Coordinates of C-alpha atoms in Angstrom, one line a residue:
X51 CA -153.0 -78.1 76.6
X52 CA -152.6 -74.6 75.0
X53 CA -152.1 -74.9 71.3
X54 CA -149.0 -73.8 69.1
X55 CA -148.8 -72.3 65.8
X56 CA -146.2 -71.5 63.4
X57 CA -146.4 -69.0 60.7
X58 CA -143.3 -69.3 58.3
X59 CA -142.7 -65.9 57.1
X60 CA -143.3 -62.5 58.4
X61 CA -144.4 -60.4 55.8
X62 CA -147.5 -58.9 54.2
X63 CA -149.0 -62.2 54.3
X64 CA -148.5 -63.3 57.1
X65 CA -149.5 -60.1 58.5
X66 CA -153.0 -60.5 57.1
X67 CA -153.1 -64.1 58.0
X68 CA -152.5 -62.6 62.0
X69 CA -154.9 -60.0 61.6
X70 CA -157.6 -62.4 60.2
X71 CA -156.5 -65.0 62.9
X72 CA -157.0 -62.9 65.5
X73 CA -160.1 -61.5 64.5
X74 CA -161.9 -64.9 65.4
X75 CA -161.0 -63.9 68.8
X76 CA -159.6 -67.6 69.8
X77 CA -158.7 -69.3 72.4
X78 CA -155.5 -68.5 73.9
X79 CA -152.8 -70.1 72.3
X80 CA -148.8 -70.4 71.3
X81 CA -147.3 -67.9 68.6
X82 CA -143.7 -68.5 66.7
X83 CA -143.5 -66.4 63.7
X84 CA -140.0 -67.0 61.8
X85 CA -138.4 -64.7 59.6
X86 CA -134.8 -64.9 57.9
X87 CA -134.8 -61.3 57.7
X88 CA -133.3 -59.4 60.6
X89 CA -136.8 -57.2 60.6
X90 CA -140.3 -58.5 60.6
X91 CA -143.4 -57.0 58.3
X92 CA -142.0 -55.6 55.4
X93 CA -141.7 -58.1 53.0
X94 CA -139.6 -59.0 49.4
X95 CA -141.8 -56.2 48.0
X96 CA -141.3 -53.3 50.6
X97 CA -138.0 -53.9 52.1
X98 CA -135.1 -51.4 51.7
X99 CA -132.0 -51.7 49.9
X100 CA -133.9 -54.9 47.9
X101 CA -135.9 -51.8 46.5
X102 CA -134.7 -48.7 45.5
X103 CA -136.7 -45.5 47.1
X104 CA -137.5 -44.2 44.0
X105 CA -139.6 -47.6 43.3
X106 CA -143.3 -46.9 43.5
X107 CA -145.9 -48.8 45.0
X108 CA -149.4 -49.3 43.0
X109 CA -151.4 -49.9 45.5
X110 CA -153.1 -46.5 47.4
X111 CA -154.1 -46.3 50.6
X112 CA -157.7 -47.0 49.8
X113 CA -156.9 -49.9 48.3
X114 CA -154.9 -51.6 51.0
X115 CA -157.5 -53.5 53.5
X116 CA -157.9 -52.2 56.9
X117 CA -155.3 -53.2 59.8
X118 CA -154.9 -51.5 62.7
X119 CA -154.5 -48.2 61.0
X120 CA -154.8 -46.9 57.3
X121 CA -151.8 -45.9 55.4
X122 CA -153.1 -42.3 55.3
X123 CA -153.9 -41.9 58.8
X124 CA -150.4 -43.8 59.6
X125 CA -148.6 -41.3 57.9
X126 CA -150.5 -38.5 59.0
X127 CA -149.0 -39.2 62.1
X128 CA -145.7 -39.4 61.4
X129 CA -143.3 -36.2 62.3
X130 CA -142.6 -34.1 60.0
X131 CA -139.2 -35.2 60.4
X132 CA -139.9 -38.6 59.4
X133 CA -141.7 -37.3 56.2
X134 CA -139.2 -35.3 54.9
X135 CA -136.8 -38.7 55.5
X136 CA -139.4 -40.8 53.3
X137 CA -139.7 -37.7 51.0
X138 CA -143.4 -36.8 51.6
X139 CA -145.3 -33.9 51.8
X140 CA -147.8 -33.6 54.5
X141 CA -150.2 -31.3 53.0
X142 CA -149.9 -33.7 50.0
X143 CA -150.7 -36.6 51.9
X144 CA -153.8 -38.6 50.2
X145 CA -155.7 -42.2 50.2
X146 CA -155.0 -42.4 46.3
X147 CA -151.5 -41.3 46.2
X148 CA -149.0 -44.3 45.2
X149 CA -146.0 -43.9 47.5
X150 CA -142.8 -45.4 47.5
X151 CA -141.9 -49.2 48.2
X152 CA -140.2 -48.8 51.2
X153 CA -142.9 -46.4 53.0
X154 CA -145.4 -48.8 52.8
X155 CA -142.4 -51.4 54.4
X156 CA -142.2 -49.5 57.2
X157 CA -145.9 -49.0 57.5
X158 CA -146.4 -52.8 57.3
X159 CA -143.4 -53.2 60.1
X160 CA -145.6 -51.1 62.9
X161 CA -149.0 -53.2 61.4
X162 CA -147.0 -55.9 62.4
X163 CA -145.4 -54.8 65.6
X164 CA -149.0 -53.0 66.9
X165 CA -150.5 -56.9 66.1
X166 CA -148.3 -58.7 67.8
X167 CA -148.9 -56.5 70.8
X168 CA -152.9 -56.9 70.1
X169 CA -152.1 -61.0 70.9
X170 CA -149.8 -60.5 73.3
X171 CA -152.5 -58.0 75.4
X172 CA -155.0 -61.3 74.7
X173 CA -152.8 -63.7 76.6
X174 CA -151.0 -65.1 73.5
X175 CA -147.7 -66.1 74.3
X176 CA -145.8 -64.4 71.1
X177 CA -142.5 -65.4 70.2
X178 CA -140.5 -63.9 66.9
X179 CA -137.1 -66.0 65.3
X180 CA -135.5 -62.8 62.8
X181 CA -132.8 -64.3 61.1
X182 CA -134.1 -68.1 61.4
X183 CA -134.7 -69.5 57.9
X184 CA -136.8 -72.9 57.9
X185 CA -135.3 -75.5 56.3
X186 CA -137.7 -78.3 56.1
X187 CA -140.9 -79.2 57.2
X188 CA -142.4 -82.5 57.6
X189 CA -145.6 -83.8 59.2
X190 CA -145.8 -85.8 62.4
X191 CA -148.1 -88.1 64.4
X192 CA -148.2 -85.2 66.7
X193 CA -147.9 -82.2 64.9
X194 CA -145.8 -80.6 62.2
X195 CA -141.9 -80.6 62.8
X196 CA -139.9 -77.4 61.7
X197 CA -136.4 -77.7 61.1
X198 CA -134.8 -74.5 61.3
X199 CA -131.1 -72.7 61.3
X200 CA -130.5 -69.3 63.3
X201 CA -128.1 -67.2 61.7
X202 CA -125.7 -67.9 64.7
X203 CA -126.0 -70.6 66.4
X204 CA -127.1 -74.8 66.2
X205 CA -129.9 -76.1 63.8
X206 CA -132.6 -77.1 65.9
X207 CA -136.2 -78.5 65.9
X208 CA -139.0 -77.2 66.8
X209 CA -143.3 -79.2 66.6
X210 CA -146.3 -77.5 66.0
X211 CA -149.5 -78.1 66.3
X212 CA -151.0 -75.8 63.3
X213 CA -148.3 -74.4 60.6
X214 CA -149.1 -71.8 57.8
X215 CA -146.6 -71.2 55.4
X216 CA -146.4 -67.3 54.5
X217 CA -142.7 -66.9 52.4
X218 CA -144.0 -64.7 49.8
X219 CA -141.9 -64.6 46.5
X220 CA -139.0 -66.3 45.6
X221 CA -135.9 -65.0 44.2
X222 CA -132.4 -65.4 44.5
X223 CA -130.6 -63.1 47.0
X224 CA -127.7 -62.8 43.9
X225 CA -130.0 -61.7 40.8
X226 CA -126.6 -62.3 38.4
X227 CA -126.2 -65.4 37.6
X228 CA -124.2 -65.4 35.3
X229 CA -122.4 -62.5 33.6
X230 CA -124.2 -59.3 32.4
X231 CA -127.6 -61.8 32.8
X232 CA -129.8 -60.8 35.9
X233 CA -132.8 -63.6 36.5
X234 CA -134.5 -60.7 38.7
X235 CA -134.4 -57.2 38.8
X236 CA -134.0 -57.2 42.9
X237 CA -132.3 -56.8 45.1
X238 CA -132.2 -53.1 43.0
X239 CA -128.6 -52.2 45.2
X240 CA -127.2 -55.2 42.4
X241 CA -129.4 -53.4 39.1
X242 CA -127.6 -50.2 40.2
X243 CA -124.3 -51.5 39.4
X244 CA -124.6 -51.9 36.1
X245 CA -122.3 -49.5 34.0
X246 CA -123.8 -47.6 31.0
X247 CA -124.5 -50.2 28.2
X248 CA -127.3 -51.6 26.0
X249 CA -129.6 -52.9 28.7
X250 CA -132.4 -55.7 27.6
X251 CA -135.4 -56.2 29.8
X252 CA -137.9 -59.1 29.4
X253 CA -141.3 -57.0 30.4
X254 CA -142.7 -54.3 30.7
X255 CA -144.9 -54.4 33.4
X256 CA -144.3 -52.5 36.8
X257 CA -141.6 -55.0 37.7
X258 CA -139.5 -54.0 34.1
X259 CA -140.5 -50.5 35.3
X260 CA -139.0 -51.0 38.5
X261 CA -136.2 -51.9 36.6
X262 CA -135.8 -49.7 34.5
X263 CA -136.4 -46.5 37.2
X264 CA -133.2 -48.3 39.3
X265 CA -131.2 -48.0 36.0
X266 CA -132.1 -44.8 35.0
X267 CA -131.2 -43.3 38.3
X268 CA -127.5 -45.0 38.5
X269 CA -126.8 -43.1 35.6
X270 CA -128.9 -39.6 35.8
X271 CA -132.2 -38.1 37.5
X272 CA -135.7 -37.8 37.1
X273 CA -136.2 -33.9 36.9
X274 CA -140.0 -32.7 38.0
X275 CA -141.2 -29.9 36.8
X276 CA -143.4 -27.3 38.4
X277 CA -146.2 -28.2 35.7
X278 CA -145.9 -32.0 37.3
X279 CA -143.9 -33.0 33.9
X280 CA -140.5 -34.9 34.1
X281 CA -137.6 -34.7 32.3
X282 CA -134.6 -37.5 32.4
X283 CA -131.1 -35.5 33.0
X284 CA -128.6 -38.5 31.8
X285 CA -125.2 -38.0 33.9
X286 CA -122.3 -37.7 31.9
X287 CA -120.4 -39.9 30.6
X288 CA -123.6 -42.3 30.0
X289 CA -124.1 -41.6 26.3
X290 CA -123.9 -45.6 25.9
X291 CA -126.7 -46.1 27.9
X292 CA -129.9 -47.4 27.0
X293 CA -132.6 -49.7 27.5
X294 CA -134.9 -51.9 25.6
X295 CA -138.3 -53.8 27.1
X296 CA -139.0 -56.8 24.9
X297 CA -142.8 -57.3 25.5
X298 CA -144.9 -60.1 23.5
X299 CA -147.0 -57.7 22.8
X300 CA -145.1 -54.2 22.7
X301 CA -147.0 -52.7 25.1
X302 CA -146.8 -50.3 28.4
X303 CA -149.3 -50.6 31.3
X304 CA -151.8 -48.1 31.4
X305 CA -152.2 -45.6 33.5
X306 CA -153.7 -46.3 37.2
X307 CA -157.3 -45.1 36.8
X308 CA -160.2 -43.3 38.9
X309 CA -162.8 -45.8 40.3
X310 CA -165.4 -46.3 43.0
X311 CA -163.8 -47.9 46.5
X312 CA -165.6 -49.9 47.9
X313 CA -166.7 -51.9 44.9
X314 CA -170.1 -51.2 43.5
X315 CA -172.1 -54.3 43.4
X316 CA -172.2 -56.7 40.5
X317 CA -175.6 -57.4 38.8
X318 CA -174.9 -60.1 36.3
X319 CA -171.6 -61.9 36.8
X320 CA -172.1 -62.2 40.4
X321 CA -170.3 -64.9 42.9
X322 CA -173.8 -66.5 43.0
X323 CA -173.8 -67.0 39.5
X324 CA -170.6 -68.4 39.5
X325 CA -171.1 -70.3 42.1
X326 CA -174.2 -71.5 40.5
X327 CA -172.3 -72.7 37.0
X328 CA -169.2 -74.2 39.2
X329 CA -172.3 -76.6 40.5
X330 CA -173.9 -77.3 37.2
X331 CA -170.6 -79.1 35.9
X332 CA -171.3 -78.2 32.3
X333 CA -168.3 -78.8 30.6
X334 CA -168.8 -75.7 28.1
X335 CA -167.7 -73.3 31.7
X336 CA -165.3 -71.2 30.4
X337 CA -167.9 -70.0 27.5
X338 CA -170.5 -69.7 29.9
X339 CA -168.7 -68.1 32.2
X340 CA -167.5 -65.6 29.2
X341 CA -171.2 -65.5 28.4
X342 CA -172.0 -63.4 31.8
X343 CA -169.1 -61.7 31.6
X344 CA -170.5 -60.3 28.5
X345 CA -173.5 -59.4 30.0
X346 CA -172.2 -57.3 33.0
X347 CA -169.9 -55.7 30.3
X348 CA -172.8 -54.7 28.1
X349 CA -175.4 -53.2 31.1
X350 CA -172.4 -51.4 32.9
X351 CA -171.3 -49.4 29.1
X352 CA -173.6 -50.3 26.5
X353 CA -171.6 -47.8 24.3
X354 CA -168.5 -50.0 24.5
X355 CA -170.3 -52.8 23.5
X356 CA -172.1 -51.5 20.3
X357 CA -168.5 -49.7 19.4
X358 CA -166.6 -53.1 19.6
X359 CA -169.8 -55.8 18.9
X360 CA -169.1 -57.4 21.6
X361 CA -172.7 -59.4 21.9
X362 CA -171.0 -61.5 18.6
X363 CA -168.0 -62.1 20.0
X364 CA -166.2 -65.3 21.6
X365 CA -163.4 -65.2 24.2
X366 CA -160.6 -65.0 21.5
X367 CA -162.2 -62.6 19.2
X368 CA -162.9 -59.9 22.3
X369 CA -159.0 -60.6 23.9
X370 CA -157.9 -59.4 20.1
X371 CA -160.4 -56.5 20.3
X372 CA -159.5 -55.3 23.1
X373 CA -155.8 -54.6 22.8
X374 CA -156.5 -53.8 19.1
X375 CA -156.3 -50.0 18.9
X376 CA -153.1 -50.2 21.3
X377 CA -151.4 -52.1 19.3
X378 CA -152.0 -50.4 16.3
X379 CA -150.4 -47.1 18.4
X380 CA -146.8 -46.3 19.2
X381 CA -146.5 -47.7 22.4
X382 CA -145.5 -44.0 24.1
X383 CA -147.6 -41.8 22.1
X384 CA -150.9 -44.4 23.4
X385 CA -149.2 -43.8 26.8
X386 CA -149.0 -39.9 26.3
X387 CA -153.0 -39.8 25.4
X388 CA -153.8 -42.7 28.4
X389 CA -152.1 -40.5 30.8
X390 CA -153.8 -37.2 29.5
X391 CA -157.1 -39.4 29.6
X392 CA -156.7 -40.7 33.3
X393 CA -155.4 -37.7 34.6
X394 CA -158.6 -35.8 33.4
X395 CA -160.6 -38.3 34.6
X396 CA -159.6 -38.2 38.5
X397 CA -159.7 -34.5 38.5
X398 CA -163.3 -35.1 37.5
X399 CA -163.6 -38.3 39.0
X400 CA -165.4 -40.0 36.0
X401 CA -165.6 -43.6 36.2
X402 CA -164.8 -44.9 32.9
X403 CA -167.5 -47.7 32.9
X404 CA -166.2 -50.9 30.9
X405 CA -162.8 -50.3 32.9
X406 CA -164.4 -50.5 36.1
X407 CA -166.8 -53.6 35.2
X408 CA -163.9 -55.7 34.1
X409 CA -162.0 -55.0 37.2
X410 CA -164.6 -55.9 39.4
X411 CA -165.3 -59.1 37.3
X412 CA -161.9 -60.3 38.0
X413 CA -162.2 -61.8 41.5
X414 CA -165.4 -63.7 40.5
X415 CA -164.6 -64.9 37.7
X416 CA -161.1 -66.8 39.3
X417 CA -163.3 -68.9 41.2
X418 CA -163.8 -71.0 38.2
X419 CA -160.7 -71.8 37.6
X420 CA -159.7 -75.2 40.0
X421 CA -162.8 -76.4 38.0
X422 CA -161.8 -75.8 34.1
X423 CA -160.9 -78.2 31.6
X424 CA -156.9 -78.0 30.9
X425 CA -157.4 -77.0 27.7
X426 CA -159.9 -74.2 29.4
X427 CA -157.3 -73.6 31.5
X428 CA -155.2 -72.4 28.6
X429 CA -157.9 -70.7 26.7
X430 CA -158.3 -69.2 29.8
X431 CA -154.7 -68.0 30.8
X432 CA -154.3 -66.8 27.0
X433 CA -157.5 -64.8 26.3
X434 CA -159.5 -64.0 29.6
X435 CA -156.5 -63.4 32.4
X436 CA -155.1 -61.6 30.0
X437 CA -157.2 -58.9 29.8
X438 CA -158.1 -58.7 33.2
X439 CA -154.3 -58.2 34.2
X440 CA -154.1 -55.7 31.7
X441 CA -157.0 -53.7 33.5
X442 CA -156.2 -54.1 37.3
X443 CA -152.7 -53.6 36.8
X444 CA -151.8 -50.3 36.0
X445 CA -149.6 -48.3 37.5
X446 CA -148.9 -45.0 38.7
X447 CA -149.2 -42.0 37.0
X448 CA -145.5 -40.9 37.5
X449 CA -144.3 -44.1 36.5
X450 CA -146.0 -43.2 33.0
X451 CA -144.2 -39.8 33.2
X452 CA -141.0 -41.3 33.6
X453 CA -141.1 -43.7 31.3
X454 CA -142.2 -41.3 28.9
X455 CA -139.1 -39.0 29.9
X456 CA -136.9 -41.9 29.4
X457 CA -138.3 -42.8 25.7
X458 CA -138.1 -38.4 24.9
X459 CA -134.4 -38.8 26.0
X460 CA -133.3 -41.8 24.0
X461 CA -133.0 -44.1 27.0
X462 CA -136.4 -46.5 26.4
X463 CA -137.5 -48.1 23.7
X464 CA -140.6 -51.1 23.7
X465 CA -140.4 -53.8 21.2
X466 CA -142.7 -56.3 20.1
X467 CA -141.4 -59.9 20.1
X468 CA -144.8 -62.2 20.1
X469 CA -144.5 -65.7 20.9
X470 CA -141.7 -66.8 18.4
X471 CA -137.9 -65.5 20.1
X472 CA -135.4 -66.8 22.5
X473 CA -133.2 -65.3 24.8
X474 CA -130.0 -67.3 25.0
X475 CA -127.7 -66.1 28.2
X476 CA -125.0 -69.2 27.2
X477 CA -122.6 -68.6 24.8
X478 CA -121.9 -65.3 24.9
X479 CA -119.3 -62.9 27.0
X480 CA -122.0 -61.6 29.3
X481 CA -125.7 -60.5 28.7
X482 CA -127.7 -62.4 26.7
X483 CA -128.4 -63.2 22.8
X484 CA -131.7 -62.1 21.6
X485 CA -133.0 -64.2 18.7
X486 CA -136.3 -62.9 16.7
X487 CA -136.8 -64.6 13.5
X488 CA -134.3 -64.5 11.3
X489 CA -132.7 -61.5 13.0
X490 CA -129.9 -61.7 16.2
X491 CA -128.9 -58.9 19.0
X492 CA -126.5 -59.1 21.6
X493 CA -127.3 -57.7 24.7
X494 CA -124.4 -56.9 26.9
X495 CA -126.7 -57.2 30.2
X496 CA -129.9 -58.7 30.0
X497 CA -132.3 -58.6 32.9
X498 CA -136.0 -60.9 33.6
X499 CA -138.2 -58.7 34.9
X500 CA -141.6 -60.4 33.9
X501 CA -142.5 -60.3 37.7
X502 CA -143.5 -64.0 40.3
X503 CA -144.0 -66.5 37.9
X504 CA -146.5 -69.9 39.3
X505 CA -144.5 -72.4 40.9
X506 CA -144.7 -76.1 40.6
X507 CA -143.7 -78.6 43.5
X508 CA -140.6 -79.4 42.5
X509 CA -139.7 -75.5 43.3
X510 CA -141.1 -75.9 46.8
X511 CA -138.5 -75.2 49.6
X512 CA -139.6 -77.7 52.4
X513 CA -138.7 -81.2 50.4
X514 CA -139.9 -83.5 53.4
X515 CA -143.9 -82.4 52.4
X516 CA -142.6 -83.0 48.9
X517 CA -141.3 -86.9 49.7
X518 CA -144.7 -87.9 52.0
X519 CA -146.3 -86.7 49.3
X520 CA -148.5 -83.8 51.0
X521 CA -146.8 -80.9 48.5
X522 CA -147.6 -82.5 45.0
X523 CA -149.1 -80.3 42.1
X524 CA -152.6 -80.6 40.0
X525 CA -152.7 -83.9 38.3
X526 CA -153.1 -83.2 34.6
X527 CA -155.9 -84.8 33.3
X528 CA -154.0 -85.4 29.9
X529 CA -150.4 -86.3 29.5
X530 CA -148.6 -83.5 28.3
X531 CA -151.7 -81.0 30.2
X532 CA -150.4 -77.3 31.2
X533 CA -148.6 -76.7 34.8
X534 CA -151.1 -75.7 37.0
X535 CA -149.4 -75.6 40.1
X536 CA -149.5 -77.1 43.9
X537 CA -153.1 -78.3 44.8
X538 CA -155.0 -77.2 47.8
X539 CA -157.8 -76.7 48.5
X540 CA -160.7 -73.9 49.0
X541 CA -158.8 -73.5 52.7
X542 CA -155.4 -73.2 51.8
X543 CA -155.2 -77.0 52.5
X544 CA -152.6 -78.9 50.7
X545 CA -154.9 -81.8 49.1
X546 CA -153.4 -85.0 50.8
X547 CA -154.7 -88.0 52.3
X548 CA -151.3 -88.1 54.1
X549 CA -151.4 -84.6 56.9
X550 CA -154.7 -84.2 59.3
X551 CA -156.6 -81.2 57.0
X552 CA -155.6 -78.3 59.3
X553 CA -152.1 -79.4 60.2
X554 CA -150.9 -77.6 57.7
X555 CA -151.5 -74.0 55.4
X556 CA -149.7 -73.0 52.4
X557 CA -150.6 -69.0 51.6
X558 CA -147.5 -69.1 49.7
X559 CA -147.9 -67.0 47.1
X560 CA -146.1 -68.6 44.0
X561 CA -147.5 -71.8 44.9
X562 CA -150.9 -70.7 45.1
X563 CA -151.5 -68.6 41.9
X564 CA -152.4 -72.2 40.0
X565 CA -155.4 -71.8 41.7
X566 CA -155.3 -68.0 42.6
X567 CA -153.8 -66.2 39.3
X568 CA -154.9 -62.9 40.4
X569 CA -153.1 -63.1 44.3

C-alpha cells in the first residue's frame, strides 16, 4: 500500500521539511499539506498585511539555504514590473541585501508551489487543504488521526500513516487583549491603529523594531537621503507621540555584520569535540564546554583575548565583559559608531575575528544542551545564549538608521529595567502600568514585542497527544527545575513509549527551542 503523510503547516518549515524529504528520493507516496491560511509558503513571518512592507527581513540571500532557486536569482527574474511593486531596484539587487518581509513571502510561496510540482512530476499524489485548521491529533493503532475544520464546510477526519507537525509561531490573530495592551506586535494592520500616544514596548530586539517601524509610519515617514542617511518626518498632529523600549539591559542590536559564507571551519570547538564531551558525561559540561569555547575564541583573535583576559575568565565573568563597554555607552551614540564600524567593514569586507568565531560557535555548542544539568541549564540560558544571541542576531543596517532617526526626532527612547520591574496591564484604563523600583509610569498602550518565547505542553494545540501522554515536557530533575520545554528527541521524535517512533514529528518551532534555543 502506498504510504500517506501529513505535514501540519505550510510555511517555511514545512517547506524545508519537503525539500529535505524529497531529497531522499522515496518511494512514491501520499501528500496532504494543511494550512489555515488561504495561501501556502509564506509563513507568520513573511505574510502580508500580518507584516507591514516596511518590515525588514535579517536574513540575506546568502544566508537562506538553497531550494529550488536563490533569493537573488529569484528576483533577478522578476519583471521589472513586479520590482517596482515590491519596491526594488534591479541594478541594486544583491545576495547580502536584507529585503522586506513580505518579498521573501512571496519568494517562499513559488519555493513552495515549484516543490510541490517537483513531487507531483515524481508520482506523489499531492493534495493541499488552505483554510483547514487541525484541531486535534491523536495516535492510532493504524496510524495518526487528524481532526480538522475547513473554513466552510463539516469537521471531518482524516489517518495518516507519518505526521510532522510544521505550525511555526504562535500568536493570537487579535494582538489587543485588552485595552491599549498588545501581547504581540503582529498582525502590524492592528499596531497601525494606534493614535499618537506614549507607546511602551517590552524589547528591543528586531521584533520591538518591527514594532516600532509600524508605529512610526502610522504617524509620519522614513525620509532617505541621497547620502543613504534617514530622517523621521512626524505627520502632523502627532506631537504626542512617542515610544519607549524597556530592555533588561538597555540595549539596541548591533548592526548586521560582514562575514565569510559558507562558514570557515572550526579548529577547537568543533562538533567532534562536543560530541566527544556529550559522551564523557562529566558533570562539570557546561565549564568544559566554555573551556573550548575559549580556546577557539583566543586562536581566531588573540588580540580580543589579551584586551578582555579572557584565558582567566569563567562563563559569568566573560557574559559581564562582553556587554561591558555597551553598557557603559548611550545606547544610540554605541549604535551611531557600530553602524559607522560595520558599514566600513563590508565596504572592505574585513571580518572582524572574535565576531565571526562566536557565531560560528553557536550551533555546536547547542548540542549540549538536552544533556546539562538544570542548574547548567540556567547558567547556560543567562550567561552563554546570551551572548551568542547577541552576536547572530543583528539586524539590518537601515533598521539602525531608523532607529537612530527616530531617537534624533524625539520619538525613541531605550531604557534599562534589569531583572527587578513589572508590567501590570490590570487596573488601569488601557495600556499598561510600568513599575521600576520605587518609581511608577503609566503607559497608555503597551505592546510585548520580546519575539517567540519556548513553549511548554500545556501550550500545545493538539490536546489528544497531550492526554496519551505522547506531548509531555522535560521532566525536571529537581522540583521547582527551570521549563525546559516538550521532549523529543535527536529526530524530532516526541519521547514516548506510547506512539510507534516515526508516527509522529514535531518541528514546531516554539516547542522545540527547549532543546533547540537558537531555531
Amino acid at each position: 500500500m502506498t504510504c500517506s503523510v501529513a505535514i501540519v503547516g505550510a510555511g517555511p518549515t514545512a517547506i524545508y521539511t519537503l525539500n529535505a524529504l524529497l531529497a531522499l528520493q522515496p518511494a512514491p507516496f501520499e501528500l496532504t499539506i494543511f494550512e489555515k491560511q488561504p495561501f501556502i509558503g509564506k509563513g507568520t513571518p513573511y505574510r502580508p498585511g500580518w507584516n507591514d512592507p516596511a518590515m525588514l527581513s535579517n536574513i540575506a540571500s546568502i544566508e537562506i539555504p538553497p531550494l529550488a532557486t536563490s533569493l537573488v536569482a529569484w528576483l533577478h527574474a522578476q519583471s521589472s514590473e513586479r520590482l517596482a511593486e515590491m519596491h526594488i531596484d534591479q541594478a541594486a539587487i544583491d545576495d547580502r541585501t536584507f529585503y522586506p518581509r513580505v518579498v521573501l513571502g512571496e519568494f517562499f510561496a513559488e519555493q513552495m508551489e515549484m516543490l510541490l510540482e517537483q513531487a507531483a512530476s515524481e508520482s506523489i499524489i499531492v493534495t493541499v487543504r488552505t483554510r483547514c485548521e487541525v484541531l486535534d491529533a491523536a495516535s492510532e493503532p493504524d496510524g495518526m488521526t487528524l481532526r480538522v475544520q475547513p473554513h466552510r464546510g463539516e469537521c471531518f477526519e482524516a489517518i495518516f500513516d507519518h505526521v510532522i507537525l510544521a505550525t511555526g509561531h504562535q500568536w493570537p490573530e487579535q494582538p489587543e487583549v485588552s485595552p491599549g495592551y498588545f501581547a504581540s506586535p503582529w498582525p502590524a494592520s492592528e499596531i497601525e491603529k494606534i493614535p499618537a500616544t506614549h507607546v511602551g514596548i517590552r524589547g528591543s530586539s528586531l521584533t520591538a523594531i518591527d514594532a516600532a517601524v509600524a508605529l512610526a509610519l502610522a504617524h509620519g515617514d522614513f525620509v532617505e537621503a541621497e547620502d543613504g542617511g534617514i530622517t523621521y518626518v512626524p505627520a502632523p498632529g502627532t506631537d504626542d507621540f512617542k515610544m519607549t523600549m524597556l530592555s533588561r539591559k538597555g540595549l539596541l542590536p548591533e548592526a548586521d555584520f560582514y562575514f565569510p559564507i559558507p562558514y570557515e571551519p572550526l579548529s577547537i570547538c568543533t562538533a567532534e569535540a562536543i560530541d566527544k564531551l556529550i559522551a564523557s558525561d562529566h558533570p562539570q559540561l557546561l565549564d568544559r564546554t566554555f573551556e573550548l569555547f575559549k580556546r577557539e575564541l583566543s586562536a581566531a583573535d588573540a588580540r580580543y583575548a589579551e584586551e578582555t583576559g579572557l584565558a582567566s575568565l569563567d562563563l559569568e565573568d566573560f557574559c559581564e565583559g562582553y556587554f561591558s563597554r555597551r553598557l557603559a555607552t548611550d545606547p544610540f551614540e554605541w549604535a551611531r559608531r557600530n553602524l559607522a564600524e560595520a558599514q566600513r567593514n563590508y565596504e572592505q569586507q574585513h571580518v572582524v575575528a572574535w565576531r565571526y568565531a562566536i557565531l560560528r560557535m553557536h550551533e555546536v555548542i547547542e548540542g549540549i544542551v538536552p544533556y546539562l544539568s538544570d542548574a547548567d541549564f540556567l547558567r547556560f540560558s543567562r550567561y552563554l545564549k546570551t551572548v551568542f544571541i547577541d552576536d547572530y542576531a543583528t539586524v539590518p543596517h537601515e533598521s539602525i538608521l531608523r532607529m537612530l532617526a527616530l531617537h534624533d526626532t524625539g520619538k525613541l527612547e531605550v531604557i534599562a529595567v534589569g531583572e527587578d520591574y513589572q508590567i501590570d496591564p490590570h487596573g488601569v484604563s488601557s495600556g499598561a502600568l510600568l513599575t521600576h523600583g520605587s518609581t511608577k509610569f503609566h503607559f497608555p498602550v503597551f505592546i510585548e514585542a520580546t519575539g517567540q518565547r519556548a513553549l511548554s505542553a500545556k501550550d500545545f494545540p493538539f490536546p489528544s497527544l497531550r492526554e496519551q501522554g505522547i506531548v509531555h515536557d522535560v521532566q525536571a530533575s529537581t522540583d521547582g527545575g527551570p521549563g525546559r520545554g516538550v521532549a523529543i528527541d535527536d529526530r524530532f521524535h516526541p519521547i514516548s513509549s506510547q506512539i510507534p517512533a516515526d508516527q509522529l514529528f514535531c518541528v514546531s518551532l516554539p516547542f522545540i527551542m527547549g532543546r533547540h534555543p537558537f531555531v
